[in-house]
Every structure is written in C-alpha cells, then in structure tokens.
XYZ file of C-alpha atoms in Angstrom:
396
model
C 39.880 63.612 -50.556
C 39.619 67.069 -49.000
C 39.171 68.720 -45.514
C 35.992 67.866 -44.273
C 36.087 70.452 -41.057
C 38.480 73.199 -39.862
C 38.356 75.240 -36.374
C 39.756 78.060 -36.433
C 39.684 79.688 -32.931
C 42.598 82.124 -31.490
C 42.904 81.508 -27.964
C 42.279 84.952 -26.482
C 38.233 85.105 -26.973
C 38.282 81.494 -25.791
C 40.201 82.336 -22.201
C 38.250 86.102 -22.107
C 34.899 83.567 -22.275
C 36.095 81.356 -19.744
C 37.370 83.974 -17.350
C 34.453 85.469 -17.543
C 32.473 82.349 -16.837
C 34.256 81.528 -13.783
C 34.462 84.912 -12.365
C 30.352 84.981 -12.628
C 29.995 81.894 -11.302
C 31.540 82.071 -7.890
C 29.168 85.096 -6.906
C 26.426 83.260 -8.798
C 27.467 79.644 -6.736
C 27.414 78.023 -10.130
C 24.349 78.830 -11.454
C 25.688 80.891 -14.017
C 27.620 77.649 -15.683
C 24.506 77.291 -17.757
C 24.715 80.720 -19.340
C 28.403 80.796 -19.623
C 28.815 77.565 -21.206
C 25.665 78.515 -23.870
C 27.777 81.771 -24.757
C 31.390 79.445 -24.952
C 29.820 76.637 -27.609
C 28.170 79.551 -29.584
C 32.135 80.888 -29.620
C 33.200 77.471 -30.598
C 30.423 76.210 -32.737
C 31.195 79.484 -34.981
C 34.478 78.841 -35.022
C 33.853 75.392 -37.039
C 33.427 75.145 -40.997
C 32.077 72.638 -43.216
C 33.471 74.445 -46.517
C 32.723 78.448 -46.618
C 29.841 78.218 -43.934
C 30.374 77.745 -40.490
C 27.801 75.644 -37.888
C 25.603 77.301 -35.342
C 24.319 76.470 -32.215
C 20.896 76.874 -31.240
C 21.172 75.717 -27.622
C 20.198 77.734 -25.025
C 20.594 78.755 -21.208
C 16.973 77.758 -19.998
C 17.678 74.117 -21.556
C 20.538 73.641 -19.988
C 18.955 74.105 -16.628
C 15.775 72.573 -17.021
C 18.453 69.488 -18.244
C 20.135 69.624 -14.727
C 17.071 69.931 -13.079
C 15.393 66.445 -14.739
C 18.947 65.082 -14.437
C 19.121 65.949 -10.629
C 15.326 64.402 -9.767
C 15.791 61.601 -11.385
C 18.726 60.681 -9.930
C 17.352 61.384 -6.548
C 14.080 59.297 -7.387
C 15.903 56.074 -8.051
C 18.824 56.639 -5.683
C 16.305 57.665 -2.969
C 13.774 54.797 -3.561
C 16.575 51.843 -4.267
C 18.499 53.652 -0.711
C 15.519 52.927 1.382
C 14.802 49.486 -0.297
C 19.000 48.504 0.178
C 18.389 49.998 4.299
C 14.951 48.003 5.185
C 17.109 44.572 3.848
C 20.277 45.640 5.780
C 18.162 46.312 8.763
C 16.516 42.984 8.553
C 19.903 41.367 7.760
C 21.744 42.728 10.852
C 21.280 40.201 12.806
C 23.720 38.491 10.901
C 26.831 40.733 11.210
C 28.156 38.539 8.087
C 24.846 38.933 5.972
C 24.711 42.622 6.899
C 28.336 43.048 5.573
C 27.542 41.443 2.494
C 24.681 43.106 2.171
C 25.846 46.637 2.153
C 28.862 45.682 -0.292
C 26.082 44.495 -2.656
C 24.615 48.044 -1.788
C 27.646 49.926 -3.000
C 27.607 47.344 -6.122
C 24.333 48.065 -7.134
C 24.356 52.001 -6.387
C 27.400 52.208 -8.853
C 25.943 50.090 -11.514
C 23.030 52.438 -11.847
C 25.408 55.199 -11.813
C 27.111 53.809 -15.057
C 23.579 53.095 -16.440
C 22.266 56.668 -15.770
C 25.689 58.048 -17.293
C 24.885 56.663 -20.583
C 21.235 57.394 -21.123
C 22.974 60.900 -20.109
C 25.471 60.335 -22.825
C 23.332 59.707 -25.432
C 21.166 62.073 -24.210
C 23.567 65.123 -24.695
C 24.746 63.615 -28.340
C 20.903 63.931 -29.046
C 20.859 67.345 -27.930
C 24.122 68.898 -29.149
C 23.211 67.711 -32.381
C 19.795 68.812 -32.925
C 20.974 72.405 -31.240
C 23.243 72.519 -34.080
C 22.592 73.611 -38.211
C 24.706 74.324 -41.233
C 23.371 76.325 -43.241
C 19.892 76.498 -40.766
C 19.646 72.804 -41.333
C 20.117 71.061 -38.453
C 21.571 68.021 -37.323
C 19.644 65.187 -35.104
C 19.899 62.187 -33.379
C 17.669 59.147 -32.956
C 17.369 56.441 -31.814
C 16.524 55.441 -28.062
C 19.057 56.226 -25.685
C 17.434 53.376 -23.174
C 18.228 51.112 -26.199
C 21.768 52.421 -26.331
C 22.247 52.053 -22.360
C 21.015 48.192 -22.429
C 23.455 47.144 -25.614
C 26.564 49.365 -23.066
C 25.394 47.297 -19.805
C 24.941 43.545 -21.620
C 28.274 44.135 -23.697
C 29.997 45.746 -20.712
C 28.770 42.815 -18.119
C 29.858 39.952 -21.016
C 33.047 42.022 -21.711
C 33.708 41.951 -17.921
C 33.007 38.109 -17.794
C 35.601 37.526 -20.835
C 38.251 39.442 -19.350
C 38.183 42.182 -22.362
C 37.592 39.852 -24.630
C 34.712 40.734 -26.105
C 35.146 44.616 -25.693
C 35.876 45.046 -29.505
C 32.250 43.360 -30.113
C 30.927 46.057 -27.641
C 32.538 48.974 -29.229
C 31.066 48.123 -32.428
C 27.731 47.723 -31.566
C 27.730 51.218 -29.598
C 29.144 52.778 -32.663
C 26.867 51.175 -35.224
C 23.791 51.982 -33.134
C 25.457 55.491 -32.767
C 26.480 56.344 -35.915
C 23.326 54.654 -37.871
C 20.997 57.206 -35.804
C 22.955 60.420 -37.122
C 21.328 62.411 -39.445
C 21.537 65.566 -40.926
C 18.654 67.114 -43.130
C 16.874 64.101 -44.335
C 19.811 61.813 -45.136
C 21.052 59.547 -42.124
C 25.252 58.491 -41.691
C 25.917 55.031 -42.582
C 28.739 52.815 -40.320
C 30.087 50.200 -42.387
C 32.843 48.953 -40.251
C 32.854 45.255 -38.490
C 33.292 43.853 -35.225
C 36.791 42.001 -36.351
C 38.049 45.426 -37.239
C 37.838 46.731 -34.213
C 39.110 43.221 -32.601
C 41.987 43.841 -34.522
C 42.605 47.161 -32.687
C 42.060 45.991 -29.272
C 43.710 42.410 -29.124
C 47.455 44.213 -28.145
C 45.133 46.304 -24.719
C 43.222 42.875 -24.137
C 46.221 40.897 -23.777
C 48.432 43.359 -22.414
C 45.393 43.734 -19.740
C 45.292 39.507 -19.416
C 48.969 39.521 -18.533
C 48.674 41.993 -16.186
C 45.862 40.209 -13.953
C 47.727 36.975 -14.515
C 51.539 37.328 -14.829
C 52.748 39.578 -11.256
C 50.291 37.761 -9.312
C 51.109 34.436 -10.768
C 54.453 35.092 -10.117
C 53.720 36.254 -6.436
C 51.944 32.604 -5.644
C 55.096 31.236 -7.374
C 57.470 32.804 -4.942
C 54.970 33.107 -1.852
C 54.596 36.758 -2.088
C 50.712 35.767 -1.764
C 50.582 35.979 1.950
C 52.013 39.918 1.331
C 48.678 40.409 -0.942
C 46.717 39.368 2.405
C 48.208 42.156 4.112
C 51.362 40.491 5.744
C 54.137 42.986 6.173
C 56.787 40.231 7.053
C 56.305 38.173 3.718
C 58.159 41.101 1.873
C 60.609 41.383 3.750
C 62.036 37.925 3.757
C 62.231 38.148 0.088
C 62.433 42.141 -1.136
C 63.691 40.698 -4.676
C 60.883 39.275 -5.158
C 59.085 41.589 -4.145
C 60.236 44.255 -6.530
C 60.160 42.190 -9.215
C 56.602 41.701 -8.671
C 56.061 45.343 -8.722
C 58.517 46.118 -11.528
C 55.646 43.786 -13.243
C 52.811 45.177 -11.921
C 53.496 48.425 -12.875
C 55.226 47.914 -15.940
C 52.032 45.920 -17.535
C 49.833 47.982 -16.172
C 51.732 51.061 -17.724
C 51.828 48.963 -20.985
C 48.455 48.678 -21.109
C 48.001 52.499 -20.602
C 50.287 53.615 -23.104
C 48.393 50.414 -25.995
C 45.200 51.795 -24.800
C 46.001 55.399 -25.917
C 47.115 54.311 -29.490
C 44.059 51.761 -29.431
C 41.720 55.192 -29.254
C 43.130 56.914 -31.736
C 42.779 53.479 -34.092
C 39.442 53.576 -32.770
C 38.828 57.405 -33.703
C 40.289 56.639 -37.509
C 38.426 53.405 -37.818
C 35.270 54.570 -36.876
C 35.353 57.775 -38.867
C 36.444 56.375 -41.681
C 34.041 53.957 -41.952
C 31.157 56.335 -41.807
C 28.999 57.270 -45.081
C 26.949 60.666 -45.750
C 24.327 60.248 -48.766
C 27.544 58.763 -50.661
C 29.952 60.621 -49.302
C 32.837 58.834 -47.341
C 35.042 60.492 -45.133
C 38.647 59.248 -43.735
C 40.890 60.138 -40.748
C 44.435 59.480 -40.290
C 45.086 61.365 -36.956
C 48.301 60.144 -36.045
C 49.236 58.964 -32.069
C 52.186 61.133 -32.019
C 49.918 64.683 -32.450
C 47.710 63.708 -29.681
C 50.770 62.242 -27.394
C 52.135 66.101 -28.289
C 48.979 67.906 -27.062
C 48.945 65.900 -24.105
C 52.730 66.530 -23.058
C 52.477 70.205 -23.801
C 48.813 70.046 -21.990
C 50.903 68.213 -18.715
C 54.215 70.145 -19.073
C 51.843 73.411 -18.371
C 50.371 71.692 -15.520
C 53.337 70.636 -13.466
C 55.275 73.938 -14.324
C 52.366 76.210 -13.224
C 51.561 73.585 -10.247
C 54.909 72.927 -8.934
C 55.541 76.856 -9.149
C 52.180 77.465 -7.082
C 53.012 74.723 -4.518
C 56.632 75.355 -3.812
C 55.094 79.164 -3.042
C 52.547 77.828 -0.488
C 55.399 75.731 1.183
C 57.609 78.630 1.501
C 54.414 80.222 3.050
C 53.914 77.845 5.684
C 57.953 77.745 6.233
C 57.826 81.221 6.362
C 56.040 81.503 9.504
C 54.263 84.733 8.302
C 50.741 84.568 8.521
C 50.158 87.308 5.339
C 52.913 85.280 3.261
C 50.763 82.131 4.344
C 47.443 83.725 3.420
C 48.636 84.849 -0.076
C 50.221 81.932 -0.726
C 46.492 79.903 0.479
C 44.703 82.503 -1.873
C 47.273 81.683 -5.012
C 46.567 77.989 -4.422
C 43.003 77.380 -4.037
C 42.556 80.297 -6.710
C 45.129 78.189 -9.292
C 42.809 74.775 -8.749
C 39.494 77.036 -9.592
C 41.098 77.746 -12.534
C 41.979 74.530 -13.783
C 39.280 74.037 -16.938
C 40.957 76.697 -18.284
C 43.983 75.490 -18.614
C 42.442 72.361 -19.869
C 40.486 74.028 -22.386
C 43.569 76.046 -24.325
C 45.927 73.723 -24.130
C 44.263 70.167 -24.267
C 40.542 70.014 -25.590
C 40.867 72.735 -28.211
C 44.411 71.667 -29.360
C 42.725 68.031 -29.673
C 39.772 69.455 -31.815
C 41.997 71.562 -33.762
C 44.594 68.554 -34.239
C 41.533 66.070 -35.393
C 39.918 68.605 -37.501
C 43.546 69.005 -39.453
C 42.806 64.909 -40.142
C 39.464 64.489 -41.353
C 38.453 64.634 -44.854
C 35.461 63.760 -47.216
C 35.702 62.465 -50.834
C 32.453 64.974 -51.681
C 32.088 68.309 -49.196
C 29.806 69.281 -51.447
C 27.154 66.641 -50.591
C 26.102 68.612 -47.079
C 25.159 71.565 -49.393
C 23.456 69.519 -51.634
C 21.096 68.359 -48.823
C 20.922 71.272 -46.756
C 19.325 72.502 -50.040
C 16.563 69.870 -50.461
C 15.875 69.334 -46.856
C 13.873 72.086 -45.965
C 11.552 69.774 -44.148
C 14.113 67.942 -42.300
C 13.138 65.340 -39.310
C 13.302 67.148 -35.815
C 14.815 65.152 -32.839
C 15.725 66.384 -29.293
C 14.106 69.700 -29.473
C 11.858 69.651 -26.039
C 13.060 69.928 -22.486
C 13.071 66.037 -22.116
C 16.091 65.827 -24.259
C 17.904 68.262 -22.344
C 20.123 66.519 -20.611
C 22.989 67.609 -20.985
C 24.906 67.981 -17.672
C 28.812 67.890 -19.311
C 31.698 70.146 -19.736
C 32.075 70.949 -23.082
C-alpha cells in the first residue's frame, strides 16, 4: 500500500485568500462569495496530488451563481406554493382553535421535512458538480446517478430509521454510500463499494444503544421517582426531591454526552470503512485515520476559539464597565469584526488540518491505475457540466 493523496498547502496563501474574500464581500454584500470561493478551491484543488500531478478545478464564478439563483427559486416555488396551501387550511380550520393549533404544528412539520429533502438533492447535487469541475491529468471526474433517487432512499431510510429508534440507521448509511460511491467515476472506469449493511451495523450498535438508553433510562427513572410532573413544567416537583432530580440530570446529560463522544468515533469507523471498501478499475484503497488525530484537530481548532473569544469578550465587558463611549465603540467594532471572521479561523485550523490529517491516512494498493486510465479515456463520460447541476450553495 502507498499514499493515495497528499495536500500540501502552507497556511499563509490560504488566510491571504480568505481575507481577501471577506474584505470584498462586505462592500460587495456577499455577492462576491461566488468569485472568492472559485479562486480559494482553485488554491486548494492545486494543492492536492494523486502521485506527481496535482487535480484542477474547472469550476467557475458564473456557475456558482446561476447555482444560487436555481437554488433560491426553487425553494421559493415550493415554499411559496405549499405556504399558501398550509394558510387557506389553517384559515378554514380556525374555527376550531384546537384544529388550527394542530394544524400549524403540522405546518412547521411539513415545511422542515422539505427542507431536509431539498438539502439532499442539494447535496448530491454539489458532489455531482465538484466532481465533474475537477480533472487529473485533464481527465475529469463525474458523478451519476439521480440525485432525486438519492433524496427518496435518505427520506424512506431516515423516516424507518426514525420509527426504529436508530435501529436501522446502519442499513441507511449503506445504501447512501453504495448508491454514492457506485455512481463515481473517473475517465471511463466507475468506483466499486463492496462493503455490507452488517458492517456498518457493527459500527453503529454502541451510538444506537447509547441513544436508546438515553430516551429510556433518565426519563424512566423520573416516572420511577415522580419527577414526571417536573417534565410537565411543575417547579415544585423538584424541589421536594432535588436528589432526584440531579440524578436525573447527571443521566441525562451524561448519556447524552456518551452518545456524542460514540458518535464521533462511529464517523471516523464510518470514514475508514467506507473508504476502504471502495475499488478503482482493481485498485483498492484503505484508511486507518485514527480518532485521536481528529479529536487533536478539533481541541486545537476549540482551544483557538475560546482563547481568541474569551479575550474579545472580556474586552467588550470592560467596554461597557468602562463607561466610555469610544472604549465601548472599539470594543463593539473588535467584536462584531471577530464573529465576521470566524470561517477563517475554521478553515486553518479545523477543515484544512482535517483534510491534511485524512490525506496522511489514505492509501491505494496501485496509484498507478488513475494514470493508466487517464491515458485511455480520452473520451470519458461527461456529467454535471450545464447550469442545472450547479447547485452548489456550500462552504467549501
């Protein structure tokens, strides 16, 4: 096995790029973004290899927009039409104070289950287009598939995972990454998934049941002792029995941290699982990105955060204690200029540290298999390369 990708990026073009993006796009009110983040994935595109030749990426400013755009309509055209259709039954409902109340929380229901159903036609989407925007050695990757396909198998998994209690999440995970992974091609050879819904059950049963416990065990324990009534809103239930009380939040909070802290190594078993069980034309690859790297990133990445925050806050308090309104002002300017600024600090010292850290972890028993097809694939498929596949409205 050898290194399938490195990224080798120092972080001073990165932060020049991103200064630069935000300074343009508060005179610009964020229509710059599009340009600025077009010039940023060119940095970090070249900054990946596959061997001796790095990727490009083809993407450019006008797509990005015209993305938004279609993004932006759409969601007005559905939100807009289903709004009016939710108001005319709430209207005829109100009569009924009770129907109209359960009307409107069915409202808020249904509005945020299109949401989720937009966001992953959006998802797939932007894999389609990042991929097809970018080549190695002018041979480009793609992405097919249907991504209306891919957002029914995420809703009927999601709704039957809800209904199981988690249960059947690892049987949703796999068929998002089969259906995922099967449609990724590069030249005219497609990526193979070879992994198996038990696998990833295997990952997730410590989250799932760590998850159970936590809906079952505090509030169990709260019916138990008759801390229910305090779950109804009644103050004077905890404070005939505060034990109990914090014991039941010692549990809630405890499992519910649990569960955090299983989910996080879950994702990186997840990560290594799914990439090693991915085929190229013959070639396998393998990951073994351990938990501890990414728990590392992420402390460093929130160290940063509450050093530079805490700093920045105890200065505004001392500029409202101060009583001075040009101490106050500064200290206003400093803050709300320190939260503009907070993707940067998120890109140098979480998302590129991440990349960097799972790059380091990847490797392929036959690099040379990409040049090998890049070679005889001059007449590659071609997917996502018109403005309808432009949606890509994320961060990175």
């Amino acid at each position: 096995m050898q290194t399938f990708i490195s990224f080798d990026i120092a972080n001073g073009p990165v932060f020049k790029r991103l200064l630069i993006n935000k300074l343009l796009a508060i005179p610009t009110l964020g229509f710059y973004r599009f340009w600025g983040k077009t010039h940023l994935r060119r940095l970090l595109w070249q900054a990946m290899r596959i061997g001796d030749d790095r990727l490009v990426y083809h993407g450019t400013a006008k797509e990005l927009f015209i993305g938004f755009l279609i993004a932006m309509v759409l969601l007005i055209i559905v939100f807009g039409l289903f709004g009016v259709l939710l108001q005319v039954i709430v209207a005829a409902g109100s009569v009924n104070p009770q129907m109209a109340m359960i009307f409107n929380a069915f409202s808020q229901f249904i509005n945020f289950l299109l949401l989720l159903c937009f966001w992953q036609f959006a998802r797939y989407r932007l894999w389609r287009f990042r991929l097809s925007r970018t080549s190695y050695r002018t041979i480009r990757f793609y992405q097919s598939g249907s991504a209306l396909k891919y957002t029914f198998k995420f809703m009927l998994w999601g709704v039957l995972a809800l209904i199981s209690l988690g249960w059947l999440y690892p049987k949703m995970r796999y068929e998002l990454s089969a259906y995922r992974v099967n449609n990724m091609g590069f030249g005219d050879q497609h990526f193979e998934f070879t992994g198996s819904a038990v696998d990833f059950f295997s990952i997730y049963w410590p989250v799932i049941l760590s998850f159970t416990a936590y809906l079952v065990i505090p509030y169990s324990f709260a019916f138990l002792t008759g801390l229910d009534g305090a779950l109804m809103g009644d103050r004077t239930v905890v404070a005939a029995n505060e034990t109990a009380a914090i014991v039941f939040f010692c549990l809630n909070f405890g499992l519910l941290l649990l569960t955090g802290i299983l989910a996080l190594f879950a994702r990186v078993r997840d990560f290594n699982y799914v990439t090693s069980n991915t085929k190229f034309a013959g070639a396998q690859f393998k990951s073994d990105l351990p938990v501890k790297r990414v728990v590392r990133v992420g402390f460093v990445a929130f160290l940063f955060f509450v050093l530079i925050y805490s700093g920045i806050s105890i200065l505004f308090g001392l500029g409202i204690a101060s009583g001075n309104e040009a101490a106050f002002m500064y200290s206003l300017f400093l803050f709300f200029g320190a939260m503009l600024f907070v993707d940067i600090i998120l890109y140098l010292f979480l998302y590129i540290p991440l990349v960097k850290v799972a790059c380091e972890h990847i490797y392929t028993d036959n690099l040379e298999v990409f040049n090998e097809v890049a070679a005889s694939s001059q007449d590659s498929p071609k997917y996502g390369e018109g403005f309808a596949d432009a949606l890509d409205v994320g961060a990175f």
